[in-house]
Short mmCIF file of C-alpha atoms and ligand atoms in Angstrom, two decimals:
data_model
loop_
_atom_site.label_atom_id
_atom_site.label_comp_id
_atom_site.label_asym_id
_atom_site.label_seq_id
_atom_site.Cartn_x
_atom_site.Cartn_y
_atom_site.Cartn_z
CA MET A 53 5.90 -22.19 -19.00
CA ASN A 54 5.13 -18.50 -18.56
CA LYS A 55 3.10 -17.19 -15.68
CA PHE A 56 -0.62 -16.71 -16.41
CA LEU A 57 -1.26 -13.22 -17.76
CA PRO A 58 -4.60 -12.02 -16.44
CA PHE A 59 -6.99 -9.91 -18.46
CA ALA A 60 -6.37 -6.90 -16.19
CA LEU A 61 -4.39 -5.90 -13.10
CA PRO A 62 -4.19 -2.64 -11.14
CA ASP A 63 -0.97 -0.59 -11.41
CA ILE A 64 -0.06 0.27 -7.82
CA GLY A 65 3.32 1.81 -6.93
CA ASN A 66 5.09 2.91 -3.76
CA GLU A 67 3.46 6.34 -4.07
CA GLU A 68 0.00 4.85 -3.53
CA ILE A 69 1.26 2.55 -0.76
CA ASN A 70 2.91 5.41 1.12
CA GLU A 71 -0.16 7.63 0.79
CA VAL A 72 -2.40 4.87 2.20
CA VAL A 73 0.03 4.27 5.06
CA ASP A 74 -0.08 7.99 5.75
CA SER A 75 -3.88 7.76 6.11
CA LEU A 76 -3.64 4.71 8.32
CA LYS A 77 -1.15 6.41 10.64
CA SER A 78 -2.99 9.72 10.71
CA GLY A 79 -5.90 8.53 12.80
CA TRP A 80 -8.36 9.57 10.04
CA ILE A 81 -9.23 6.66 7.77
CA THR A 82 -12.72 7.44 6.50
CA THR A 83 -13.87 10.45 4.44
CA GLY A 84 -11.73 13.45 5.35
CA PRO A 85 -8.87 15.58 4.06
CA LYS A 86 -7.67 13.16 1.37
CA ALA A 87 -11.15 12.70 -0.11
CA LYS A 88 -11.53 16.49 -0.25
CA GLN A 89 -8.12 16.88 -1.87
CA PHE A 90 -8.93 14.15 -4.37
CA GLU A 91 -12.15 15.95 -5.38
CA GLN A 92 -10.20 19.17 -5.82
CA ASP A 93 -7.41 17.55 -7.84
CA PHE A 94 -9.96 15.75 -10.01
CA THR A 95 -11.85 18.93 -10.90
CA ASN A 96 -8.52 20.64 -11.57
CA TYR A 97 -7.65 17.87 -14.00
CA LEU A 98 -10.97 18.18 -15.82
CA GLN A 99 -10.72 21.97 -15.89
CA GLN A 100 -7.20 22.25 -17.27
CA GLU A 101 -8.60 24.33 -20.16
CA GLY A 102 -10.20 26.76 -17.73
CA ASN A 103 -12.63 26.90 -14.84
CA ILE A 104 -16.22 26.13 -15.86
CA GLY A 105 -17.57 25.84 -12.32
CA LEU A 106 -17.30 22.07 -12.13
CA GLN A 107 -17.69 20.42 -8.73
CA ALA A 108 -16.87 16.84 -7.82
CA LEU A 109 -18.10 14.42 -5.17
CA ALA A 110 -16.04 11.34 -4.34
CA VAL A 111 -18.24 8.29 -3.78
CA ASN A 112 -17.64 4.63 -2.94
CA SER A 113 -18.46 3.38 -6.46
CA ALA A 114 -19.66 4.58 -9.85
CA THR A 115 -22.85 2.65 -9.19
CA SER A 116 -23.46 4.81 -6.09
CA GLY A 117 -22.61 7.90 -8.11
CA LEU A 118 -25.08 7.00 -10.85
CA HIS A 119 -27.78 6.38 -8.24
CA LEU A 120 -27.11 9.77 -6.61
CA ALA A 121 -27.04 11.46 -10.02
CA LEU A 122 -30.43 10.09 -11.08
CA GLU A 123 -31.93 10.96 -7.71
CA ALA A 124 -30.53 14.48 -7.91
CA VAL A 125 -31.88 15.16 -11.40
CA GLY A 126 -35.32 14.13 -10.17
CA VAL A 127 -35.90 10.61 -11.48
CA LYS A 128 -38.87 9.16 -9.59
CA ALA A 129 -40.85 5.91 -9.42
CA GLY A 130 -42.60 5.18 -12.72
CA ASP A 131 -40.32 7.43 -14.81
CA GLU A 132 -38.54 5.93 -17.81
CA VAL A 133 -34.79 6.21 -18.30
CA ILE A 134 -33.13 5.32 -21.60
CA VAL A 135 -30.01 3.14 -21.33
CA PRO A 136 -27.92 1.16 -23.82
CA THR A 137 -28.29 -2.61 -23.74
CA TYR A 138 -24.54 -2.81 -24.41
CA THR A 139 -23.27 -1.96 -20.92
CA PHE A 140 -22.67 -3.25 -17.42
CA THR A 141 -25.73 -3.92 -15.27
CA SER A 142 -25.00 -0.89 -13.02
CA THR A 143 -26.29 1.46 -15.70
CA ALA A 144 -29.76 -0.10 -15.48
CA GLU A 145 -29.91 -1.23 -11.87
CA VAL A 146 -29.61 2.32 -10.53
CA VAL A 147 -32.78 3.15 -12.47
CA ARG A 148 -34.56 0.36 -10.59
CA TYR A 149 -33.23 1.59 -7.23
CA LEU A 150 -35.53 4.60 -7.74
CA GLY A 151 -38.49 2.53 -8.89
CA ALA A 152 -38.05 3.91 -12.40
CA ILE A 153 -38.03 1.84 -15.60
CA PRO A 154 -34.92 1.28 -17.75
CA ILE A 155 -35.68 1.41 -21.48
CA PHE A 156 -33.05 -0.52 -23.42
CA VAL A 157 -31.67 0.71 -26.75
CA ASP A 158 -29.45 -1.03 -29.31
CA SER A 159 -25.98 0.12 -30.34
CA ASP A 160 -24.16 1.86 -33.11
CA PRO A 161 -22.47 -1.04 -34.96
CA LYS A 162 -19.10 0.69 -35.11
CA THR A 163 -18.66 2.04 -31.58
CA LEU A 164 -21.21 -0.07 -29.66
CA ASN A 165 -22.34 3.16 -28.00
CA ILE A 166 -26.06 3.87 -27.74
CA ASP A 167 -27.41 4.67 -31.22
CA PRO A 168 -28.95 8.16 -31.07
CA ARG A 169 -31.15 7.37 -34.08
CA LEU A 170 -32.91 4.72 -31.98
CA ILE A 171 -33.36 6.91 -28.92
CA LYS A 172 -36.14 9.12 -30.30
CA GLN A 173 -38.51 6.25 -31.04
CA LYS A 174 -38.29 5.12 -27.41
CA ILE A 175 -39.24 8.47 -25.91
CA THR A 176 -42.67 8.62 -24.25
CA GLU A 177 -44.51 10.95 -21.87
CA LYS A 178 -42.77 9.18 -19.01
CA THR A 179 -39.18 9.53 -20.27
CA LYS A 180 -37.10 11.51 -17.83
CA ALA A 181 -33.43 10.88 -18.62
CA ILE A 182 -30.84 9.26 -20.89
CA ILE A 183 -27.70 7.50 -19.62
CA PRO A 184 -25.11 7.25 -22.41
CA VAL A 185 -22.12 4.99 -21.75
CA HIS A 186 -18.77 5.71 -23.43
CA PHE A 187 -18.04 2.10 -24.33
CA ALA A 188 -14.40 0.98 -23.97
CA GLY A 189 -13.36 4.63 -23.67
CA LEU A 190 -14.73 6.07 -26.91
CA ALA A 191 -17.24 8.89 -26.44
CA ALA A 192 -20.90 8.37 -27.32
CA ASP A 193 -22.41 10.76 -29.86
CA MET A 194 -22.93 13.44 -27.22
CA ASP A 195 -23.97 16.33 -29.48
CA GLU A 196 -26.82 14.22 -30.87
CA ILE A 197 -27.81 12.93 -27.43
CA ILE A 198 -27.77 16.38 -25.83
CA ALA A 199 -29.81 17.79 -28.76
CA ILE A 200 -32.45 15.08 -28.27
CA ALA A 201 -32.47 15.74 -24.51
CA ARG A 202 -33.05 19.47 -25.13
CA GLU A 203 -35.83 18.81 -27.63
CA PHE A 204 -37.72 16.51 -25.24
CA ASN A 205 -36.68 18.17 -21.97
CA LEU A 206 -34.74 15.17 -20.67
CA LYS A 207 -31.79 14.96 -18.29
CA VAL A 208 -28.48 13.44 -19.40
CA VAL A 209 -26.39 11.47 -16.91
CA GLU A 210 -23.15 10.19 -18.46
CA ASP A 211 -21.87 6.80 -17.34
CA ALA A 212 -18.19 7.61 -17.89
CA ALA A 213 -16.87 4.48 -16.16
CA HIS A 214 -14.61 3.80 -19.17
CA ALA A 215 -13.85 7.35 -20.19
CA PHE A 216 -11.14 8.84 -18.05
CA PRO A 217 -9.64 10.58 -19.86
CA THR A 218 -11.57 10.86 -23.13
CA TYR A 219 -11.80 13.99 -25.28
CA TYR A 220 -15.00 14.47 -27.28
CA LYS A 221 -14.54 17.14 -30.00
CA GLY A 222 -11.61 18.49 -28.01
CA LYS A 223 -13.41 18.62 -24.65
CA LEU A 224 -12.86 16.23 -21.78
CA ILE A 225 -15.74 13.95 -20.87
CA GLY A 226 -16.96 15.43 -17.61
CA THR A 227 -16.98 18.97 -19.00
CA LEU A 228 -19.72 18.60 -21.64
CA ASP A 229 -23.24 20.02 -21.43
CA SER A 230 -24.84 16.99 -19.83
CA ASP A 231 -26.32 17.31 -16.32
CA VAL A 232 -24.01 14.96 -14.44
CA THR A 233 -21.05 12.70 -15.29
CA VAL A 234 -19.95 9.72 -13.21
CA PHE A 235 -16.52 8.05 -13.36
CA SER A 236 -15.47 4.68 -11.90
CA PHE A 237 -12.29 3.81 -10.03
CA TYR A 238 -13.03 0.10 -9.74
CA ALA A 239 -9.87 -2.07 -9.63
CA ASN A 240 -9.66 -2.67 -13.40
CA LYS A 241 -10.56 0.82 -14.65
CA THR A 242 -8.09 3.31 -16.20
CA MET A 243 -7.24 4.48 -12.68
CA THR A 244 -8.34 2.96 -9.40
CA THR A 245 -9.11 3.60 -5.75
CA ALA A 246 -9.84 -0.15 -5.22
CA GLU A 247 -13.54 0.73 -5.11
CA GLY A 248 -14.74 4.23 -5.84
CA GLY A 249 -16.23 6.74 -8.19
CA MET A 250 -16.54 10.46 -8.86
CA LEU A 251 -19.68 12.42 -9.63
CA VAL A 252 -19.09 15.74 -11.40
CA SER A 253 -21.49 18.48 -12.41
CA LYS A 254 -21.57 22.20 -13.19
CA HIS A 255 -24.96 22.49 -11.52
CA SER A 256 -24.62 23.42 -7.86
CA ASP A 257 -28.20 22.32 -7.06
CA ILE A 258 -27.36 18.79 -8.27
CA ILE A 259 -24.13 18.78 -6.28
CA GLU A 260 -25.86 20.04 -3.13
CA ARG A 261 -28.53 17.37 -3.39
CA ALA A 262 -26.07 14.55 -4.11
CA LYS A 263 -23.82 15.71 -1.27
CA ILE A 264 -26.64 15.43 1.25
CA MET A 265 -27.85 12.08 -0.10
CA ARG A 266 -24.28 10.72 -0.19
CA LEU A 267 -24.16 10.77 3.61
CA HIS A 268 -27.46 9.72 5.21
CA GLY A 269 -29.38 12.82 4.18
CA ILE A 270 -27.53 14.84 6.81
CA SER A 271 -27.55 18.58 6.33
CA ARG A 272 -25.18 20.66 8.38
CA ASP A 273 -25.45 23.60 6.02
CA ALA A 274 -29.19 24.01 6.58
CA PHE A 275 -28.55 24.39 10.27
CA ASP A 276 -25.50 26.63 9.93
CA ARG A 277 -27.47 29.06 7.87
CA TYR A 278 -29.78 29.89 10.74
CA ARG A 279 -27.61 29.63 13.82
CA SER A 280 -24.15 31.09 14.20
CA LYS A 281 -22.87 29.03 17.15
CA THR A 282 -23.41 25.49 15.89
CA PRO A 283 -22.34 22.92 18.48
CA ALA A 284 -20.02 20.42 16.83
CA TRP A 285 -22.22 17.47 17.80
CA TYR A 286 -25.40 18.79 16.21
CA TYR A 287 -26.76 17.75 12.82
CA GLU A 288 -30.12 17.38 11.16
CA VAL A 289 -31.30 14.53 8.95
CA ILE A 290 -33.53 15.95 6.26
CA GLU A 291 -33.89 12.93 3.94
CA PRO A 292 -33.54 9.13 4.16
CA GLY A 293 -30.16 9.25 2.42
CA PHE A 294 -27.53 6.69 1.47
CA LYS A 295 -24.05 5.69 2.69
CA TYR A 296 -21.98 6.38 -0.40
CA ASN A 297 -18.97 8.39 0.83
CA MET A 298 -15.40 7.53 -0.21
CA PRO A 299 -13.01 6.66 2.68
CA ASP A 300 -9.67 8.50 2.81
CA ILE A 301 -7.85 5.16 2.46
CA CYS A 302 -9.36 4.88 -1.03
CA ALA A 303 -8.93 8.58 -1.82
CA ALA A 304 -5.23 8.18 -0.88
CA ILE A 305 -4.81 5.67 -3.71
CA GLY A 306 -6.75 7.97 -6.04
CA LEU A 307 -4.61 11.03 -5.26
CA GLN A 308 -1.50 9.22 -6.46
CA GLN A 309 -3.17 7.41 -9.38
CA LEU A 310 -4.47 10.73 -10.68
CA LYS A 311 -0.91 12.08 -10.81
CA LYS A 312 -0.04 9.20 -13.14
CA ILE A 313 -3.13 9.32 -15.35
CA ASP A 314 -1.44 11.05 -18.29
CA SER A 315 1.41 8.56 -18.32
CA PHE A 316 -1.10 5.70 -17.93
CA TYR A 317 -2.99 7.12 -20.89
CA ASP A 318 0.16 7.34 -23.05
CA LYS A 319 1.01 3.78 -22.21
CA ARG A 320 -2.47 2.47 -23.01
CA GLU A 321 -2.50 4.33 -26.29
CA LYS A 322 0.92 3.01 -27.25
CA MET A 323 -0.17 -0.54 -26.49
CA ALA A 324 -3.41 -0.09 -28.45
CA LYS A 325 -1.45 1.22 -31.46
CA ARG A 326 0.82 -1.79 -31.28
CA TYR A 327 -2.17 -4.14 -31.29
CA ASP A 328 -3.64 -2.17 -34.23
CA ILE A 329 -0.51 -2.80 -36.26
CA GLU A 330 0.32 -6.34 -35.18
CA LEU A 331 -3.21 -7.71 -35.45
CA ALA A 332 -4.09 -5.93 -38.70
CA ASN A 333 -4.08 -8.87 -41.11
CA LEU A 334 -5.98 -11.44 -39.12
CA PRO A 335 -9.63 -12.53 -39.50
CA ILE A 336 -10.73 -10.05 -36.84
CA GLU A 337 -12.20 -6.57 -36.75
CA LEU A 338 -10.15 -4.16 -34.66
CA PRO A 339 -11.68 -1.44 -32.46
CA PRO A 340 -12.87 1.58 -34.47
CA ARG A 341 -10.27 4.22 -35.25
CA SER A 342 -11.13 7.11 -33.03
CA GLU A 343 -9.88 9.80 -35.45
CA GLU A 344 -13.03 9.33 -37.54
CA LEU A 345 -15.34 9.61 -34.54
CA ASN A 346 -14.80 13.02 -32.90
CA SER A 347 -13.35 11.26 -29.88
CA THR A 348 -10.09 10.15 -28.40
CA HIS A 349 -10.00 6.68 -26.88
CA ALA A 350 -9.25 6.06 -23.19
CA TRP A 351 -8.57 2.37 -23.99
CA HIS A 352 -10.15 1.03 -20.82
CA ILE A 353 -10.51 -2.13 -22.88
CA TYR A 354 -9.32 -3.33 -26.28
CA PRO A 355 -12.20 -5.34 -27.74
CA ILE A 356 -11.62 -7.30 -30.95
CA ARG A 357 -14.38 -8.99 -32.95
CA LEU A 358 -13.83 -12.34 -34.63
CA LYS A 359 -14.98 -12.18 -38.23
CA GLU A 360 -18.15 -14.03 -39.13
CA ASN A 361 -17.78 -17.42 -40.83
CA ILE A 362 -14.36 -18.26 -39.45
CA ASN A 363 -13.68 -21.71 -38.14
CA ILE A 364 -13.49 -20.91 -34.46
CA THR A 365 -16.11 -19.73 -32.01
CA ARG A 366 -15.53 -16.98 -29.50
CA GLU A 367 -15.74 -19.58 -26.71
CA GLU A 368 -13.05 -21.73 -28.37
CA PHE A 369 -10.86 -18.68 -28.93
CA ILE A 370 -11.01 -17.69 -25.25
CA LEU A 371 -10.30 -21.28 -24.21
CA LYS A 372 -7.26 -21.51 -26.52
CA MET A 373 -5.94 -18.19 -25.18
CA SER A 374 -6.36 -19.50 -21.65
CA GLU A 375 -4.44 -22.69 -22.59
CA LYS A 376 -1.64 -20.38 -23.70
CA GLY A 377 -1.72 -18.69 -20.29
CA ILE A 378 -3.58 -15.55 -21.30
CA GLY A 379 -6.77 -14.25 -19.75
CA CYS A 380 -9.48 -12.68 -21.89
CA SER A 381 -12.91 -11.33 -21.08
CA VAL A 382 -16.17 -10.33 -22.75
CA HIS A 383 -17.57 -6.81 -22.60
CA PHE A 384 -20.46 -7.02 -22.41
CA ILE A 385 -23.11 -9.67 -22.11
CA PRO A 386 -25.86 -7.28 -23.32
CA LEU A 387 -28.37 -6.44 -20.61
CA HIS A 388 -31.33 -7.80 -22.58
CA ARG A 389 -29.73 -11.28 -22.26
CA HIS A 390 -29.54 -11.23 -18.46
CA PRO A 391 -32.47 -13.05 -16.84
CA VAL A 392 -33.40 -10.12 -14.62
CA TRP A 393 -33.85 -7.56 -17.41
CA ARG A 394 -35.06 -10.04 -20.02
CA ASP A 395 -37.81 -11.39 -17.76
CA MET A 396 -38.77 -8.15 -16.02
CA TYR A 397 -39.33 -6.30 -19.31
CA LYS A 398 -39.99 -9.23 -21.71
CA LEU A 399 -37.02 -8.27 -23.84
CA GLN A 400 -36.44 -10.12 -27.12
CA SER A 401 -33.05 -10.68 -28.70
CA GLU A 402 -34.50 -9.75 -32.13
CA ASP A 403 -35.03 -6.20 -30.89
CA PHE A 404 -31.27 -5.71 -30.42
CA PRO A 405 -29.73 -6.99 -33.68
CA ILE A 406 -26.45 -5.08 -33.42
CA ALA A 407 -25.73 -6.05 -29.82
CA GLU A 408 -26.70 -9.65 -30.62
CA ASP A 409 -24.38 -9.89 -33.61
CA VAL A 410 -21.41 -8.33 -31.84
CA TYR A 411 -21.88 -10.12 -28.53
CA HIS A 412 -21.24 -13.51 -30.18
CA ARG A 413 -17.93 -12.37 -31.69
CA ILE A 414 -16.37 -9.92 -29.25
CA VAL A 415 -13.38 -10.56 -26.96
CA SER A 416 -11.45 -8.16 -24.73
CA ILE A 417 -7.74 -8.95 -24.79
CA PRO A 418 -5.30 -7.87 -22.05
CA LEU A 419 -4.45 -4.18 -22.04
CA PHE A 420 -3.34 -2.64 -18.76
CA THR A 421 -0.47 -0.38 -17.75
CA ALA A 422 1.21 -2.92 -15.47
CA MET A 423 1.74 -5.14 -18.55
CA THR A 424 5.23 -5.33 -20.04
CA GLU A 425 6.16 -5.23 -23.71
CA ASP A 426 7.01 -8.92 -23.44
CA ASP A 427 3.55 -9.62 -22.01
CA GLN A 428 2.03 -7.89 -25.00
CA THR A 429 4.26 -9.81 -27.39
CA ARG A 430 2.95 -13.03 -25.83
CA VAL A 431 -0.64 -11.92 -26.41
CA ILE A 432 0.09 -11.00 -30.04
CA MET A 433 1.91 -14.30 -30.72
CA ALA A 434 -0.90 -16.30 -29.12
CA ILE A 435 -3.60 -14.59 -31.19
CA LYS A 436 -1.60 -15.01 -34.40
CA ASP A 437 -0.94 -18.63 -33.62
CA ILE A 438 -4.63 -19.36 -32.97
CA LEU A 439 -6.05 -17.38 -35.88
CA ASN A 440 -3.47 -18.34 -38.48
CA ASN A 441 -4.50 -21.93 -37.95
CA VAL A 442 -8.25 -21.67 -38.48
C1 LIG B 1067 -17.42 -0.64 -14.07
C2 LIG B 1067 -18.68 -0.03 -14.61
C3 LIG B 1067 -19.65 0.55 -13.79
C4 LIG B 1067 -19.64 0.41 -12.31
O1 LIG B 1067 -18.55 0.91 -11.67
P1 LIG B 1067 -18.36 0.62 -10.11
O2 LIG B 1067 -17.38 1.67 -9.69
O3 LIG B 1067 -17.82 -0.77 -10.00
O4 LIG B 1067 -19.68 0.78 -9.46
C5 LIG B 1067 -20.71 1.21 -14.36
N1 LIG B 1067 -20.86 1.25 -15.70
C6 LIG B 1067 -19.98 0.68 -16.53
C7 LIG B 1067 -20.19 0.80 -18.00
C8 LIG B 1067 -18.87 0.00 -16.01
O5 LIG B 1067 -18.02 -0.62 -16.84
#
C-alpha cells in the first residue's frame, strides 16, 4: 500500500533550512535584515519589466496585509466593500475588522472570479472598495473591475493569495493599476514563509500608512523629520496600530523560496498540462484554459468539476480518493454558506446561482511541486478508476 498523498505539501530544501539557521544563529530572529531583503527581492521580481515605483511590505499573513490595505485606502465603519462569495473567509473578515460591510457577489461561471457584470448593481452611496480574488491563480477581469472603480470612485485591493506569479494581459499581478495587491505565503500557497504575506503598492502614501500600522502605529520618521539627534530609544506612537510584521525566520524561508519561484511555476504548469491531457475524456470539466482569458495561470490549485447527472456525488468521490490514499480538498465553501456571513447579512443561496452550482461539484486534486511524477500518475489512475466505473 502506498503512502497517503496529501492534497498539498510545502517544498522546503536545504537552502531554506540553512537560511533559517543563519537567522537563528545571528541573534536577530524577528523583523530585520532578511525581511528587508525579502521585500526588496520581491519588488525586483515584480518589476522585472522595469521600475514602476512599486514598494513592498512583508507582513505575517495575507489576512493582515488585506486588513492593512483596506485601512490604508480609507475604509471606515459603515462603508461597503464588494467581495466575491467564492473565496476564503479572510477576504470578507478583514472588512469586518474595520466595522465595514462586505457585499457578496456571485462568480463568472468559467473562472469563478467575481463577475464584473454583477458588481455595478451592488454599488451604493456607501461603497468604498472592491476586493477581487484571482481564484486558483487565474486573474480576475481586472480591466473591467478597474474601469468600474474609476467610474464610481472606488478603491481596488487585490487579494492575490493564489496569484504569484500570474500575468494578466502580459503584466504581473501586483503591477496593475489597482491601489494595493496582497500576496499570501501560507504553507500551501505557490511559495511559502510558513505564515506570511506581502503588501505591494505604487502609492507611497498607502505604503507609509500601512508601514506605521503594521507595527503598533509607531512613527520614527515623524520624529526624525524634526530633530536631527534622535536617541535610539525614542519613538512616538501616533495610532493604535497592529502587530503584523514578518519575523526574519519567516523572511529567511521566503528569500530562498522566491529564488525558486520560476522553477516552481514551470513544474506546476507542467503538472497541470499533464492533468489536462490525462483527464480529458472523463465526465468532468477541467479548469478553464487560460489562453482564452487574458491571463496565465499560477496553478495554486487544480480544481475539477464533476459533471452534472453522473452517478457519484462530490462527497463520494472525495471519499473514494481517500480510500485510494489520495487527499483532495474543496475550494471554496462559498462565503454565503458559512453561518457567520449567512446569518449576519441574511444571505440566500438563490442569490448566488453560479457559486451554488459549482460548489456542489468542485474538487481540488493534489498539485504541488514536492509531488513526483509517480505521485501524479497515482492521482490520474485513481480518478480514472473511480470515474470510469460510474
Ligand atoms: C490563503 C488565502 C488568504 C489568506 O492568506 P493567509 O496568508 O493565510 O492570511 C486570503 N485569501 C485567499 C483567497 C486565500 O486563499
